[in-house]
Amino acid sequence: MNDERWPRAGAWIRGEHPGRSAGTLGIVGAPVCLGSITPGRCDLAPISIRTALDRFSTYDFDGERDVRDLDVFDFGNRAVAHLRPEQAFEPVREAVENSVGQSDVTVVLGGDNSITRPGVHALGDCCLLTLDAHLDLRDMDAGLTNGNPIRALLADGLKGERIVQIGIQSFANSAEYAAIARDAGIQVVTMDRVAERGLETCVREALDRFGDQPVYVDLDMDVLDRAYSPATPGSRPGGVTPAELRRAVRQCGEHPNVRVMDMVEIDPEKDIGDRTALAAASCLLSFASGVLKRCLRSPTARRF
């Protein structure tokens, strides 16, 4: 039933707005999947997330904000599903760069985690916060994959001290790659540490560490506990809950230096009851609510 008093988030990203604009949010679909270590259909995720938004309203009850006060520019999906990460690099970089130039903040819907590299390049001189169960520092001998975007960025010249990785799981990484992270100066916050201190605290400390530098947030949905993310091949028991993740990404949206957040590693064909797609959609909306709070707080500083 269509209820005009219950505006749907799906209609919002399709361009239905009440005419109030506190800021702008760009959305880019980057359905790269041929670099995945575990073969699957991550290319279907952008459509799956957009579809899941139809099951949500636009009102953030806790924040008392309606995300329709943000204008959305949905730039659609780039035609990259048939491309290897090396081939998809430039089209994804260009799409994200275009959105960054036209929007206050951008959300990139992957696709697999290989899209993080071109996304970071699009933002330029920045810091990187990953919410992920994995270090993504695998060797590049066989080319670019969803398992080595951080290794590739280090090779590109991104300094390890500009990277914080939160949610890293035991028995999901190796001693050799942990040593690479340590030697590069990457700050690693394990899942056990997150459980002790709280995800929001760990994210706040990471953002404080970056100072005034622009920030790119890489949200790999396998940071969620396996019970909540059956569509992410790399998720493990013991991850964070959707509620914890939703609050953390709202916090990222509020932060004045966060310019881009990607959402990656969902294979809708493996989902159960749309659990993972719904979790991702709720994270997108929570991030948008944080962006809106930022814009309402500083309406004269909408553009960065």
mmCIF file of C-alpha atoms in Angstrom:
data_model
loop_
_atom_site.group_PDB
_atom_site.id
_atom_site.type_symbol
_atom_site.label_atom_id
_atom_site.label_comp_id
_atom_site.label_asym_id
_atom_site.label_seq_id
_atom_site.Cartn_x
_atom_site.Cartn_y
_atom_site.Cartn_z
ATOM 1 C CA MET A 1 0.000 0.000 0.000
ATOM 2 C CA ASN A 2 1.292 3.449 -0.882
ATOM 3 C CA ASP A 3 1.072 5.863 2.056
ATOM 4 C CA GLU A 4 2.057 9.457 1.350
ATOM 5 C CA ARG A 5 2.688 9.947 5.078
ATOM 6 C CA TRP A 6 5.286 7.126 5.053
ATOM 7 C CA PRO A 7 7.834 8.268 2.433
ATOM 8 C CA ARG A 8 10.025 5.439 1.187
ATOM 9 C CA ALA A 9 13.802 5.688 1.019
ATOM 10 C CA GLY A 10 13.771 4.048 -2.414
ATOM 11 C CA ALA A 11 11.692 6.924 -3.774
ATOM 12 C CA TRP A 12 14.129 9.368 -2.177
ATOM 13 C CA ILE A 13 17.143 8.061 -4.086
ATOM 14 C CA ARG A 14 15.018 8.034 -7.255
ATOM 15 C CA GLY A 15 14.696 11.789 -6.863
ATOM 16 C CA GLU A 16 11.505 12.422 -4.883
ATOM 17 C CA HIS A 17 12.277 15.369 -2.584
ATOM 18 C CA PRO A 18 10.085 17.835 -0.677
ATOM 19 C CA GLY A 19 12.029 20.816 -2.033
ATOM 20 C CA ARG A 20 14.260 21.366 1.011
ATOM 21 C CA SER A 21 17.992 20.945 0.419
ATOM 22 C CA ALA A 22 20.493 21.104 3.254
ATOM 23 C CA GLY A 23 23.174 19.319 1.237
ATOM 24 C CA THR A 24 23.857 16.767 -1.484
ATOM 25 C CA LEU A 25 24.659 13.061 -1.539
ATOM 26 C CA GLY A 26 26.070 11.362 -4.626
ATOM 27 C CA ILE A 27 25.605 7.636 -5.286
ATOM 28 C CA VAL A 28 27.764 5.691 -7.718
ATOM 29 C CA GLY A 29 27.335 2.023 -8.611
ATOM 30 C CA ALA A 30 30.612 0.177 -9.234
ATOM 31 C CA PRO A 31 29.630 -3.489 -9.811
ATOM 32 C CA VAL A 32 33.127 -4.930 -10.242
ATOM 33 C CA CYS A 33 33.211 -8.661 -9.493
ATOM 34 C CA LEU A 34 35.829 -10.370 -11.666
ATOM 35 C CA GLY A 35 38.563 -9.751 -9.102
ATOM 36 C CA SER A 36 36.860 -11.689 -6.329
ATOM 37 C CA ILE A 37 38.885 -14.482 -4.739
ATOM 38 C CA THR A 38 35.596 -16.316 -4.120
ATOM 39 C CA PRO A 39 33.633 -16.304 -7.399
ATOM 40 C CA GLY A 40 30.179 -14.799 -7.077
ATOM 41 C CA ARG A 41 27.788 -12.082 -8.182
ATOM 42 C CA CYS A 42 28.843 -8.959 -6.305
ATOM 43 C CA ASP A 43 27.900 -7.117 -9.495
ATOM 44 C CA LEU A 44 24.251 -7.535 -8.440
ATOM 45 C CA ALA A 45 24.756 -5.713 -5.124
ATOM 46 C CA PRO A 46 24.122 -2.089 -6.205
ATOM 47 C CA ILE A 47 20.688 -3.031 -7.535
ATOM 48 C CA SER A 48 20.001 -5.183 -4.464
ATOM 49 C CA ILE A 49 20.808 -2.335 -2.061
ATOM 50 C CA ARG A 50 18.728 0.177 -4.009
ATOM 51 C CA THR A 51 15.807 -2.279 -4.035
ATOM 52 C CA ALA A 52 16.112 -2.870 -0.288
ATOM 53 C CA LEU A 53 15.725 0.867 0.309
ATOM 54 C CA ASP A 54 12.061 0.567 -0.699
ATOM 55 C CA ARG A 55 11.493 -1.273 2.581
ATOM 56 C CA PHE A 56 12.731 1.648 4.687
ATOM 57 C CA SER A 57 11.304 5.070 5.452
ATOM 58 C CA THR A 58 13.349 8.262 5.236
ATOM 59 C CA TYR A 59 12.985 9.247 8.900
ATOM 60 C CA ASP A 60 15.825 8.725 11.387
ATOM 61 C CA PHE A 61 13.858 8.342 14.611
ATOM 62 C CA ASP A 62 16.870 8.617 16.925
ATOM 63 C CA GLY A 63 18.252 11.672 15.150
ATOM 64 C CA GLU A 64 14.840 13.254 14.468
ATOM 65 C CA ARG A 65 15.936 13.919 10.891
ATOM 66 C CA ASP A 66 14.436 13.126 7.496
ATOM 67 C CA VAL A 67 17.102 12.287 4.909
ATOM 68 C CA ARG A 68 14.894 13.783 2.197
ATOM 69 C CA ASP A 69 16.445 17.067 3.296
ATOM 70 C CA LEU A 70 19.485 15.859 1.345
ATOM 71 C CA ASP A 71 19.306 16.017 -2.428
ATOM 72 C CA VAL A 72 20.485 12.761 -3.998
ATOM 73 C CA PHE A 73 22.355 12.510 -7.264
ATOM 74 C CA ASP A 74 22.228 8.831 -8.233
ATOM 75 C CA PHE A 75 24.698 8.528 -11.087
ATOM 76 C CA GLY A 76 23.707 4.928 -11.781
ATOM 77 C CA ASN A 77 26.011 1.963 -12.325
ATOM 78 C CA ARG A 78 29.165 2.056 -14.399
ATOM 79 C CA ALA A 79 29.382 -0.729 -16.976
ATOM 80 C CA VAL A 80 32.292 -2.507 -15.286
ATOM 81 C CA ALA A 81 30.867 -5.910 -14.300
ATOM 82 C CA HIS A 82 32.648 -7.545 -17.246
ATOM 83 C CA LEU A 83 36.006 -5.937 -16.458
ATOM 84 C CA ARG A 84 38.972 -7.050 -14.385
ATOM 85 C CA PRO A 85 39.987 -4.641 -11.580
ATOM 86 C CA GLU A 86 42.870 -3.336 -13.700
ATOM 87 C CA GLN A 87 40.451 -2.511 -16.523
ATOM 88 C CA ALA A 88 37.774 -1.109 -14.211
ATOM 89 C CA PHE A 89 40.192 1.221 -12.422
ATOM 90 C CA GLU A 90 39.806 4.246 -14.675
ATOM 91 C CA PRO A 91 36.026 4.131 -15.221
ATOM 92 C CA VAL A 92 35.421 3.720 -11.477
ATOM 93 C CA ARG A 93 37.915 6.455 -10.607
ATOM 94 C CA GLU A 94 36.296 8.834 -13.088
ATOM 95 C CA ALA A 95 32.781 8.095 -11.814
ATOM 96 C CA VAL A 96 33.718 8.677 -8.177
ATOM 97 C CA GLU A 97 35.704 11.799 -9.050
ATOM 98 C CA ASN A 98 32.683 13.172 -10.928
ATOM 99 C CA SER A 99 30.410 12.546 -7.943
ATOM 100 C CA VAL A 100 32.903 14.080 -5.506
ATOM 101 C CA GLY A 101 32.961 17.197 -7.688
ATOM 102 C CA GLN A 102 29.174 17.521 -7.713
ATOM 103 C CA SER A 103 28.168 16.307 -4.237
ATOM 104 C CA ASP A 104 29.031 17.112 -0.660
ATOM 105 C CA VAL A 105 29.560 13.411 0.109
ATOM 106 C CA THR A 106 29.591 10.291 -2.071
ATOM 107 C CA VAL A 107 28.546 6.666 -1.476
ATOM 108 C CA VAL A 108 30.019 4.039 -3.813
ATOM 109 C CA LEU A 109 28.048 0.802 -4.100
ATOM 110 C CA GLY A 110 30.270 -2.158 -4.991
ATOM 111 C CA GLY A 111 31.025 -4.621 -6.290
ATOM 112 C CA ASP A 112 33.915 -6.277 -4.606
ATOM 113 C CA ASN A 113 36.589 -4.651 -2.475
ATOM 114 C CA SER A 114 38.858 -3.970 -5.457
ATOM 115 C CA ILE A 115 36.861 -0.757 -6.059
ATOM 116 C CA THR A 116 38.443 0.822 -2.977
ATOM 117 C CA ARG A 117 41.681 1.507 -4.848
ATOM 118 C CA PRO A 118 40.154 3.626 -7.661
ATOM 119 C CA GLY A 119 37.844 5.261 -5.118
ATOM 120 C CA VAL A 120 40.780 6.422 -3.004
ATOM 121 C CA HIS A 121 42.565 7.678 -6.120
ATOM 122 C CA ALA A 122 39.459 9.685 -7.036
ATOM 123 C CA LEU A 123 39.536 11.461 -3.675
ATOM 124 C CA GLY A 124 43.268 12.113 -3.992
ATOM 125 C CA ASP A 125 45.447 13.062 -1.035
ATOM 126 C CA CYS A 126 43.482 11.452 1.785
ATOM 127 C CA CYS A 127 43.403 9.030 4.691
ATOM 128 C CA LEU A 128 41.707 5.630 4.654
ATOM 129 C CA LEU A 129 39.508 4.043 7.317
ATOM 130 C CA THR A 130 38.479 0.442 6.670
ATOM 131 C CA LEU A 131 35.745 -1.435 8.524
ATOM 132 C CA ASP A 132 36.641 -4.969 7.504
ATOM 133 C CA ALA A 133 37.373 -8.445 8.836
ATOM 134 C CA HIS A 134 40.447 -8.643 6.572
ATOM 135 C CA LEU A 135 43.667 -6.719 6.043
ATOM 136 C CA ASP A 136 43.379 -6.922 2.224
ATOM 137 C CA LEU A 137 47.171 -7.082 1.932
ATOM 138 C CA ARG A 138 47.499 -10.221 -0.183
ATOM 139 C CA ASP A 139 50.281 -10.525 -2.755
ATOM 140 C CA MET A 140 49.744 -8.928 -6.163
ATOM 141 C CA ASP A 141 51.692 -11.518 -8.152
ATOM 142 C CA ALA A 142 48.499 -12.710 -9.852
ATOM 143 C CA GLY A 143 47.125 -9.214 -10.352
ATOM 144 C CA LEU A 144 44.572 -7.085 -8.534
ATOM 145 C CA THR A 145 41.821 -8.781 -6.523
ATOM 146 C CA ASN A 146 39.393 -7.984 -3.744
ATOM 147 C CA GLY A 147 42.052 -9.365 -1.390
ATOM 148 C CA ASN A 148 44.769 -6.793 -2.080
ATOM 149 C CA PRO A 149 43.430 -3.229 -2.534
ATOM 150 C CA ILE A 150 45.309 -2.007 0.551
ATOM 151 C CA ARG A 151 48.525 -3.660 -0.660
ATOM 152 C CA ALA A 152 48.023 -1.957 -4.035
ATOM 153 C CA LEU A 153 47.434 1.422 -2.400
ATOM 154 C CA LEU A 154 50.648 1.048 -0.397
ATOM 155 C CA ALA A 155 52.437 0.314 -3.679
ATOM 156 C CA ASP A 156 50.796 3.419 -5.166
ATOM 157 C CA GLY A 157 52.348 5.534 -2.423
ATOM 158 C CA LEU A 158 49.641 5.796 0.243
ATOM 159 C CA LYS A 159 51.483 5.904 3.573
ATOM 160 C CA GLY A 160 50.598 3.228 6.095
ATOM 161 C CA GLU A 161 50.272 5.783 8.880
ATOM 162 C CA ARG A 162 47.318 7.209 6.929
ATOM 163 C CA ILE A 163 45.430 3.915 7.177
ATOM 164 C CA VAL A 164 43.389 2.561 10.106
ATOM 165 C CA GLN A 165 41.754 -0.860 9.811
ATOM 166 C CA ILE A 166 38.985 -1.695 12.294
ATOM 167 C CA GLY A 167 37.293 -5.063 12.870
ATOM 168 C CA ILE A 168 40.162 -7.345 11.809
ATOM 169 C CA GLN A 169 39.296 -10.933 12.720
ATOM 170 C CA SER A 170 41.471 -13.681 14.135
ATOM 171 C CA PHE A 171 41.787 -16.743 11.891
ATOM 172 C CA ALA A 172 40.809 -14.629 8.855
ATOM 173 C CA ASN A 173 44.298 -13.260 8.146
ATOM 174 C CA SER A 174 47.897 -14.513 8.220
ATOM 175 C CA ALA A 175 51.052 -13.759 10.207
ATOM 176 C CA GLU A 176 52.885 -12.673 7.055
ATOM 177 C CA TYR A 177 50.266 -10.105 6.103
ATOM 178 C CA ALA A 178 50.007 -8.918 9.716
ATOM 179 C CA ALA A 179 53.753 -8.232 9.558
ATOM 180 C CA ILE A 180 53.289 -6.208 6.365
ATOM 181 C CA ALA A 181 50.646 -4.082 8.080
ATOM 182 C CA ARG A 182 52.890 -3.571 11.090
ATOM 183 C CA ASP A 183 55.957 -2.690 9.005
ATOM 184 C CA ALA A 184 53.939 -0.243 6.901
ATOM 185 C CA GLY A 185 52.712 1.613 9.992
ATOM 186 C CA ILE A 186 49.045 0.715 9.524
ATOM 187 C CA GLN A 187 47.022 0.943 12.723
ATOM 188 C CA VAL A 188 45.091 -2.306 13.116
ATOM 189 C CA VAL A 189 42.181 -2.560 15.554
ATOM 190 C CA THR A 190 41.158 -6.183 15.989
ATOM 191 C CA MET A 191 37.608 -7.381 16.548
ATOM 192 C CA ASP A 192 38.463 -8.344 20.116
ATOM 193 C CA ARG A 193 39.640 -4.776 20.725
ATOM 194 C CA VAL A 194 36.416 -3.479 19.197
ATOM 195 C CA ALA A 195 34.425 -5.719 21.549
ATOM 196 C CA GLU A 196 36.325 -4.325 24.526
ATOM 197 C CA ARG A 197 36.151 -0.626 23.670
ATOM 198 C CA GLY A 198 33.116 -0.301 21.395
ATOM 199 C CA LEU A 199 33.013 0.300 17.663
ATOM 200 C CA GLU A 200 32.019 3.970 17.951
ATOM 201 C CA THR A 201 34.979 4.696 20.233
ATOM 202 C CA CYS A 202 37.394 2.995 17.841
ATOM 203 C CA VAL A 203 35.997 4.902 14.859
ATOM 204 C CA ARG A 204 36.132 8.229 16.700
ATOM 205 C CA GLU A 205 39.767 7.648 17.656
ATOM 206 C CA ALA A 206 40.633 6.785 14.057
ATOM 207 C CA LEU A 207 38.988 9.936 12.704
ATOM 208 C CA ASP A 208 40.747 12.029 15.362
ATOM 209 C CA ARG A 209 44.055 10.452 14.334
ATOM 210 C CA PHE A 210 43.579 11.708 10.768
ATOM 211 C CA GLY A 211 43.326 15.347 11.838
ATOM 212 C CA ASP A 212 42.097 17.667 9.098
ATOM 213 C CA GLN A 213 42.837 15.335 6.173
ATOM 214 C CA PRO A 214 40.019 14.194 3.843
ATOM 215 C CA VAL A 215 38.878 10.674 4.709
ATOM 216 C CA TYR A 216 37.750 7.752 2.567
ATOM 217 C CA VAL A 217 35.755 5.070 4.428
ATOM 218 C CA ASP A 218 35.815 1.510 3.091
ATOM 219 C CA LEU A 219 32.880 -0.443 4.506
ATOM 220 C CA ASP A 220 33.293 -4.132 3.788
ATOM 221 C CA MET A 221 30.043 -5.703 4.931
ATOM 222 C CA ASP A 222 31.928 -8.782 6.134
ATOM 223 C CA VAL A 223 32.800 -6.793 9.250
ATOM 224 C CA LEU A 224 29.327 -7.897 10.349
ATOM 225 C CA ASP A 225 28.830 -11.102 12.276
ATOM 226 C CA ARG A 226 28.118 -14.001 9.911
ATOM 227 C CA ALA A 227 24.590 -14.303 11.307
ATOM 228 C CA TYR A 228 23.749 -10.897 9.862
ATOM 229 C CA SER A 229 25.704 -11.065 6.600
ATOM 230 C CA PRO A 230 25.259 -14.436 4.905
ATOM 231 C CA ALA A 231 25.791 -12.763 1.518
ATOM 232 C CA THR A 232 29.368 -11.719 2.314
ATOM 233 C CA PRO A 233 31.699 -14.644 1.536
ATOM 234 C CA GLY A 234 34.357 -13.476 3.997
ATOM 235 C CA SER A 235 32.219 -12.830 7.083
ATOM 236 C CA ARG A 236 32.973 -14.789 10.273
ATOM 237 C CA PRO A 237 31.243 -15.460 13.586
ATOM 238 C CA GLY A 238 32.136 -12.801 16.139
ATOM 239 C CA GLY A 239 31.742 -9.699 13.989
ATOM 240 C CA VAL A 240 29.816 -6.553 14.833
ATOM 241 C CA THR A 241 26.024 -6.267 14.899
ATOM 242 C CA PRO A 242 23.995 -4.211 12.409
ATOM 243 C CA ALA A 243 23.042 -1.794 15.181
ATOM 244 C CA GLU A 244 26.698 -1.199 16.080
ATOM 245 C CA LEU A 245 27.628 -0.723 12.442
ATOM 246 C CA ARG A 246 24.716 1.598 11.771
ATOM 247 C CA ARG A 247 25.767 3.888 14.619
ATOM 248 C CA ALA A 248 29.394 3.853 13.476
ATOM 249 C CA VAL A 249 28.599 4.827 9.888
ATOM 250 C CA ARG A 250 26.246 7.573 11.108
ATOM 251 C CA GLN A 251 29.245 8.837 13.076
ATOM 252 C CA CYS A 252 31.335 8.769 9.880
ATOM 253 C CA GLY A 253 28.642 10.690 8.041
ATOM 254 C CA GLU A 254 28.644 13.390 10.702
ATOM 255 C CA HIS A 255 32.396 13.902 10.513
ATOM 256 C CA PRO A 256 33.336 16.968 8.425
ATOM 257 C CA ASN A 257 36.326 15.304 6.762
ATOM 258 C CA VAL A 258 34.644 12.139 5.491
ATOM 259 C CA ARG A 259 34.075 12.640 1.761
ATOM 260 C CA VAL A 260 33.463 9.139 0.393
ATOM 261 C CA MET A 261 32.219 5.808 1.765
ATOM 262 C CA ASP A 262 32.128 2.620 -0.268
ATOM 263 C CA MET A 263 30.030 -0.467 0.555
ATOM 264 C CA VAL A 264 31.394 -3.733 -0.795
ATOM 265 C CA GLU A 265 31.415 -7.554 -0.827
ATOM 266 C CA ILE A 266 27.713 -8.428 -1.010
ATOM 267 C CA ASP A 267 26.687 -11.342 -3.232
ATOM 268 C CA PRO A 268 22.873 -11.182 -3.347
ATOM 269 C CA GLU A 269 22.628 -14.737 -4.692
ATOM 270 C CA LYS A 270 23.965 -15.965 -1.336
ATOM 271 C CA ASP A 271 21.663 -13.813 0.805
ATOM 272 C CA ILE A 272 19.088 -15.294 3.183
ATOM 273 C CA GLY A 273 15.892 -13.326 3.667
ATOM 274 C CA ASP A 274 17.657 -10.235 2.273
ATOM 275 C CA ARG A 275 19.500 -9.904 5.603
ATOM 276 C CA THR A 276 22.689 -8.493 4.133
ATOM 277 C CA ALA A 277 21.012 -6.191 1.622
ATOM 278 C CA LEU A 278 18.764 -4.774 4.342
ATOM 279 C CA ALA A 279 21.752 -4.260 6.655
ATOM 280 C CA ALA A 280 23.570 -2.423 3.865
ATOM 281 C CA ALA A 281 20.548 -0.258 3.069
ATOM 282 C CA SER A 282 20.184 0.705 6.733
ATOM 283 C CA CYS A 283 23.877 1.641 6.827
ATOM 284 C CA LEU A 284 23.480 3.828 3.747
ATOM 285 C CA LEU A 285 20.550 5.631 5.376
ATOM 286 C CA SER A 286 22.375 6.041 8.694
ATOM 287 C CA PHE A 287 25.399 7.455 6.888
ATOM 288 C CA ALA A 288 23.111 9.856 5.023
ATOM 289 C CA SER A 289 21.517 10.924 8.300
ATOM 290 C CA GLY A 290 24.964 11.710 9.679
ATOM 291 C CA VAL A 291 25.767 13.737 6.557
ATOM 292 C CA LEU A 292 22.496 15.631 6.991
ATOM 293 C CA LYS A 293 23.321 16.437 10.619
ATOM 294 C CA ARG A 294 26.689 17.752 9.448
ATOM 295 C CA CYS A 295 25.064 19.957 6.805
ATOM 296 C CA LEU A 296 22.393 21.272 9.151
ATOM 297 C CA ARG A 297 25.041 22.103 11.737
ATOM 298 C CA SER A 298 27.135 24.074 9.245
ATOM 299 C CA PRO A 299 24.800 25.089 6.410
ATOM 300 C CA THR A 300 27.244 27.687 5.110
ATOM 301 C CA ALA A 301 29.993 25.065 4.791
ATOM 302 C CA ARG A 302 28.184 22.518 2.631
ATOM 303 C CA ARG A 303 30.827 22.358 -0.058
ATOM 304 C CA PHE A 304 34.301 21.038 0.747
#
